[in-house]
């Protein structure tokens, strides 16, 4: 028996592995801070995560705002799980992002706005949160 050098050792059949078409490698897109925060805020305001999950990710009165809003789970819906339909951010000044997001759950759509500020450690933190149809607190 002659040895076929194209087969792995111990393999005696003539089958060859199926060729798989080469796939284009995808480079991961960098998640923008406002998109990341929108997901976290949705998780807290829909009751999927506790409010203390945002400790260290908020500054100023933002944590107090979340602590007031979270118990009522204003973004929770009956039936469909809420998802972020759209999230847009604008940078009015260096180190500041003001963002808005639309949250959809079934037929219901809600609005959420928030402000992020970048600290000296270059970490983004939420400074203000507002929901559509919810009175905003201002200092």
Coordinates of N, CA and C in Angstrom, one line a residue:
X1 N 0.8 -1.2 0.0 CA 0.0 0.0 0.0 C 0.9 1.2 0.0
X2 N 0.6 2.1 -1.0 CA 1.4 3.3 -1.0 C 0.7 4.4 -0.1
X3 N 1.5 5.2 0.5 CA 1.0 6.2 1.4 C 0.7 7.5 0.6
X4 N -0.5 8.0 0.8 CA -0.9 9.2 0.2 C -0.6 10.3 1.2
X5 N 0.3 11.2 0.9 CA 0.8 12.2 1.8 C -0.3 13.4 2.0
X6 N -1.4 13.4 1.2 CA -2.4 14.4 1.4 C -3.4 14.0 2.5
X7 N -3.4 12.8 3.0 CA -4.3 12.4 4.0 C -3.7 12.4 5.4
X8 N -4.5 12.7 6.4 CA -3.9 12.7 7.7 C -3.5 11.2 8.1
X9 N -2.6 11.1 9.0 CA -2.1 9.8 9.4 C -3.2 9.0 9.9
X10 N -3.3 7.7 9.5 CA -4.4 6.8 10.0 C -5.7 6.9 9.2
X11 N -5.7 7.8 8.2 CA -6.9 7.9 7.4 C -6.7 7.1 6.1
X12 N -7.6 6.2 5.8 CA -7.4 5.3 4.7 C -8.4 5.5 3.6
X13 N -9.4 6.3 3.7 CA -10.4 6.5 2.7 C -10.0 7.6 1.7
X14 N -10.7 7.6 0.6 CA -10.3 8.6 -0.5 C -11.1 9.9 -0.4
X15 N -12.0 10.0 0.6 CA -12.8 11.2 0.6 C -11.9 12.4 1.0
X16 N -12.3 13.5 0.5 CA -11.5 14.8 0.8 C -12.5 15.7 1.5
X17 N -12.0 16.5 2.4 CA -12.9 17.4 3.1 C -13.6 18.4 2.1
X18 N -14.8 18.7 2.4 CA -15.5 19.7 1.6 C -14.8 21.0 1.7
X19 N -14.8 21.7 0.6 CA -14.2 23.1 0.7 C -15.2 24.1 1.1
X20 N -14.9 24.9 2.0 CA -15.7 26.0 2.5 C -15.4 27.3 1.8
X21 N -16.3 28.0 1.2 CA -15.9 29.2 0.5 C -15.4 30.2 1.6
X22 N -14.3 30.9 1.2 CA -13.7 31.8 2.1 C -14.7 32.9 2.5
X23 N -14.7 33.2 3.7 CA -15.6 34.3 4.2 C -14.7 35.5 4.5
X24 N -15.3 36.6 4.1 CA -14.6 37.9 4.4 C -14.5 38.1 5.9
X25 N -13.4 38.4 6.4 CA -13.3 38.7 7.8 C -13.9 40.0 8.1
X26 N -14.7 40.0 9.1 CA -15.4 41.3 9.5 C -14.6 41.9 10.7
X27 N -14.3 43.1 10.6 CA -13.7 43.8 11.7 C -14.8 44.3 12.6
X28 N -14.7 44.1 13.9 CA -15.8 44.5 14.8 C -15.9 46.0 14.8
X29 N -17.1 46.5 14.7 CA -17.3 47.9 14.8 C -17.2 48.4 16.3
X30 N -16.6 49.5 16.4 CA -16.5 50.1 17.8 C -17.9 50.6 18.2
X31 N -18.3 50.1 19.4 CA -19.6 50.6 19.9 C -19.4 52.0 20.4
X32 N -20.3 52.9 20.0 CA -20.2 54.2 20.5 C -20.8 54.3 21.9
X33 N -20.3 55.2 22.7 CA -20.7 55.3 24.1 C -22.2 55.5 24.3
X34 N -22.8 56.3 23.5 CA -24.2 56.5 23.6 C -25.1 55.2 23.3
X35 N -24.6 54.4 22.4 CA -25.3 53.1 22.1 C -25.2 52.2 23.3
X36 N -24.0 52.1 23.9 CA -23.7 51.3 25.0 C -24.6 51.7 26.2
X37 N -24.6 53.0 26.5 CA -25.4 53.5 27.6 C -26.9 53.3 27.4
X38 N -27.4 53.5 26.2 CA -28.8 53.3 25.9 C -29.2 51.9 26.2
X39 N -28.4 50.9 25.9 CA -28.7 49.5 26.3 C -28.7 49.3 27.8
X40 N -27.8 49.9 28.5 CA -27.8 49.8 29.9 C -29.0 50.5 30.6
X41 N -29.3 51.7 30.1 CA -30.4 52.4 30.7 C -31.7 51.7 30.4
X42 N -31.9 51.1 29.2 CA -33.1 50.3 28.9 C -33.2 49.1 29.8
X43 N -32.1 48.4 30.1 CA -32.1 47.3 31.0 C -32.6 47.7 32.4
X44 N -32.1 48.8 32.9 CA -32.6 49.3 34.2 C -34.0 49.8 34.2
X45 N -34.4 50.6 33.2 CA -35.7 51.2 33.2 C -36.8 50.2 32.8
X46 N -36.4 49.0 32.3 CA -37.4 48.0 31.9 C -37.5 46.9 33.0
X47 N -36.7 47.0 34.1 CA -36.7 46.1 35.1 C -35.9 44.8 34.9
X48 N -35.1 44.8 33.9 CA -34.2 43.6 33.6 C -33.0 43.6 34.5
X49 N -32.5 44.8 34.9 CA -31.4 45.0 35.8 C -31.7 45.9 37.0
X50 N -31.1 45.7 38.1 CA -31.3 46.7 39.2 C -30.7 48.0 39.0
X51 N -31.2 49.0 39.7 CA -30.6 50.4 39.4 C -29.2 50.5 39.9
X52 N -28.8 49.7 40.9 CA -27.4 49.8 41.4 C -26.4 49.3 40.3
X53 N -26.9 48.7 39.3 CA -26.0 48.2 38.2 C -25.4 49.4 37.5
X54 N -26.0 50.6 37.7 CA -25.4 51.8 37.0 C -24.5 52.6 37.9
X55 N -24.3 52.1 39.2 CA -23.3 52.8 40.0 C -21.9 52.8 39.3
X56 N -21.3 53.9 39.4 CA -20.0 54.0 38.7 C -20.1 54.4 37.3
X57 N -21.3 54.4 36.7 CA -21.5 54.8 35.3 C -22.4 56.1 35.3
X58 N -22.6 56.7 36.4 CA -23.4 57.9 36.5 C -22.7 58.9 37.3
X59 N -23.0 60.2 37.1 CA -22.4 61.3 37.9 C -23.6 62.3 38.2
X60 N -23.3 63.1 39.2 CA -24.3 64.1 39.5 C -25.6 63.5 40.0
X61 N -26.7 64.1 39.5 CA -28.1 63.6 39.9 C -28.6 62.5 39.0
X62 N -27.8 62.0 38.1 CA -28.3 60.9 37.2 C -28.7 59.7 37.9
X63 N -27.9 59.3 38.9 CA -28.2 58.1 39.7 C -29.5 58.3 40.5
X64 N -29.7 59.5 41.0 CA -30.9 59.8 41.8 C -32.1 59.7 40.8
X65 N -32.0 60.2 39.6 CA -33.0 60.2 38.6 C -33.4 58.7 38.3
X66 N -32.4 57.9 38.1 CA -32.6 56.5 37.8 C -33.3 55.8 39.0
X67 N -32.8 56.1 40.2 CA -33.4 55.5 41.4 C -34.9 55.9 41.6
X68 N -35.3 57.1 41.1 CA -36.7 57.5 41.2 C -37.5 56.8 40.1
X69 N -36.9 56.7 38.9 CA -37.6 56.1 37.7 C -37.7 54.6 37.7
X70 N -36.7 54.0 38.2 CA -36.6 52.5 38.0 C -37.7 51.7 38.7
X71 N -38.1 52.0 40.0 CA -39.1 51.2 40.6 C -40.4 51.1 39.8
X72 N -40.7 52.1 39.0 CA -42.0 52.1 38.2 C -41.8 51.4 36.9
X73 N -40.5 51.0 36.6 CA -40.2 50.3 35.4 C -40.9 50.9 34.2
X74 N -40.6 52.2 33.9 CA -41.4 52.9 32.9 C -41.2 52.3 31.5
X75 N -40.2 51.6 31.2 CA -40.0 51.0 29.9 C -40.3 49.5 29.8
X76 N -40.9 49.0 30.8 CA -41.4 47.6 30.8 C -42.7 47.6 30.0
X77 N -42.9 46.5 29.3 CA -44.1 46.3 28.6 C -44.7 44.9 28.8
X78 N -45.9 44.8 28.6 CA -46.5 43.5 28.7 C -46.4 42.8 27.3
X79 N -45.9 41.6 27.3 CA -45.7 40.9 26.1 C -44.3 41.1 25.5
X80 N -44.2 41.9 24.5 CA -42.9 42.1 23.8 C -41.9 42.7 24.6
X81 N -40.7 42.2 24.5 CA -39.5 42.8 25.3 C -39.1 44.1 24.6
X82 N -38.9 45.2 25.4 CA -38.5 46.4 24.7 C -37.1 46.3 24.1
X83 N -37.0 47.0 23.0 CA -35.7 47.1 22.3 C -35.4 48.5 21.8
X84 N -34.2 48.8 21.6 CA -33.8 50.1 21.1 C -34.0 50.1 19.6
X85 N -34.9 50.9 19.1 CA -35.2 51.0 17.7 C -34.1 51.9 17.0
X86 N -33.8 53.0 17.6 CA -32.8 53.9 17.1 C -32.1 54.7 18.2
X87 N -30.9 55.0 18.0 CA -30.1 55.7 19.0 C -29.2 56.6 18.3
X88 N -29.3 57.9 18.5 CA -28.4 58.9 17.9 C -27.8 59.8 19.0
X89 N -26.6 60.2 18.7 CA -25.8 61.1 19.6 C -25.2 62.2 18.9
X90 N -25.1 63.3 19.6 CA -24.4 64.5 19.1 C -23.4 65.0 20.1
X91 N -22.3 65.6 19.6 CA -21.3 66.0 20.5 C -21.2 67.5 20.5
X92 N -22.0 68.2 21.4 CA -22.0 69.7 21.4 C -20.7 70.3 21.9
X93 N -19.9 69.6 22.6 CA -18.6 70.1 23.1 C -17.7 68.9 23.3
X94 N -16.4 69.1 23.3 CA -15.5 67.9 23.6 C -15.8 67.3 24.9
X95 N -15.9 66.0 25.0 CA -16.1 65.3 26.2 C -17.6 65.2 26.6
X96 N -18.5 65.6 25.7 CA -19.9 65.6 26.0 C -20.7 65.0 24.8
X97 N -21.6 64.1 25.1 CA -22.5 63.5 24.1 C -23.9 63.6 24.6
X98 N -24.7 64.2 23.8 CA -26.2 64.3 24.1 C -26.8 63.3 23.2
X99 N -27.6 62.4 23.7 CA -28.2 61.3 22.9 C -29.7 61.2 23.1
X100 N -30.3 60.6 22.1 CA -31.8 60.3 22.2 C -31.9 58.9 21.6
X101 N -32.9 58.2 22.1 CA -33.2 56.8 21.6 C -34.7 56.6 21.6
X102 N -35.1 55.8 20.6 CA -36.5 55.4 20.7 C -36.6 54.0 21.1
X103 N -37.5 53.7 22.0 CA -37.6 52.3 22.6 C -38.9 51.7 22.1
X104 N -38.9 50.6 21.5 CA -40.1 50.0 20.9 C -40.4 48.7 21.7
X105 N -41.7 48.5 22.0 CA -42.1 47.2 22.7 C -43.5 47.0 22.0
X106 N -43.5 46.1 21.1 CA -44.8 45.8 20.4 C -45.1 47.0 19.6
X107 N -46.3 47.5 19.8 CA -46.8 48.7 19.1 C -46.4 50.0 19.8
X108 N -46.0 49.9 21.1 CA -45.7 51.1 21.9 C -44.2 51.6 21.6
X109 N -44.1 52.9 21.4 CA -42.8 53.5 21.2 C -42.6 54.6 22.2
X110 N -41.5 54.6 22.9 CA -41.2 55.6 23.9 C -39.9 56.3 23.5
X111 N -39.7 57.5 24.1 CA -38.5 58.3 23.8 C -37.6 58.3 25.1
X112 N -36.3 58.3 25.0 CA -35.4 58.5 26.1 C -34.3 59.4 25.6
X113 N -33.9 60.3 26.5 CA -32.8 61.2 26.2 C -31.8 61.2 27.4
X114 N -30.5 61.3 27.1 CA -29.5 61.3 28.2 C -28.3 62.1 27.7
X115 N -27.5 62.5 28.7 CA -26.3 63.2 28.5 C -25.1 62.4 29.1
X116 N -24.1 62.3 28.3 CA -22.9 61.6 28.8 C -21.7 62.6 28.9
X117 N -20.9 62.5 29.9 CA -19.8 63.3 30.1 C -18.5 62.5 30.3
X118 N -17.5 62.8 29.7 CA -16.2 62.1 29.8 C -15.4 62.7 30.9
X119 N -15.0 61.8 31.8 CA -14.2 62.3 32.9 C -12.7 62.3 32.6
X120 N -11.9 62.8 33.6 CA -10.4 62.9 33.4 C -9.8 61.5 33.1
X121 N -10.5 60.4 33.6 CA -10.0 59.1 33.3 C -10.4 58.6 32.0
X122 N -11.1 59.4 31.1 CA -11.6 59.1 29.8 C -12.7 58.2 29.8
X123 N -13.3 57.9 30.9 CA -14.5 57.0 31.0 C -15.8 57.9 30.8
X124 N -16.7 57.4 30.1 CA -18.0 58.1 29.9 C -18.9 57.7 31.0
X125 N -19.6 58.8 31.5 CA -20.6 58.6 32.6 C -21.9 59.4 32.3
X126 N -23.0 58.8 32.7 CA -24.3 59.4 32.4 C -24.5 60.5 33.4
X127 N -24.9 61.7 32.9 CA -25.1 62.9 33.8 C -26.6 63.2 34.0
X128 N -27.4 62.9 33.0 CA -28.8 63.3 33.0 C -29.6 62.2 32.2
X129 N -30.8 61.9 32.7 CA -31.7 61.0 32.0 C -33.1 61.6 32.0
X130 N -33.7 61.5 30.8 CA -35.1 62.0 30.7 C -35.9 61.0 29.8
X131 N -37.1 60.8 30.2 CA -38.0 59.9 29.4 C -39.2 60.7 28.8
X132 N -39.6 60.4 27.7 CA -40.8 61.0 27.1 C -42.0 60.7 28.1
X133 N -42.9 61.7 28.3 CA -44.0 61.6 29.2 C -43.7 61.5 30.6
X134 N -42.5 61.7 31.0 CA -42.0 61.7 32.4 C -41.5 63.0 32.7
X135 N -41.9 63.7 33.8 CA -41.4 65.0 34.2 C -39.9 64.9 34.5
X136 N -39.2 65.8 33.9 CA -37.7 65.9 34.1 C -37.4 66.7 35.4
X137 N -36.4 66.3 36.0 CA -35.9 67.0 37.2 C -34.7 67.9 36.8
X138 N -34.8 69.1 37.1 CA -33.6 70.0 36.9 C -33.2 70.6 38.2
X139 N -31.9 70.8 38.3 CA -31.4 71.4 39.6 C -31.8 72.9 39.7

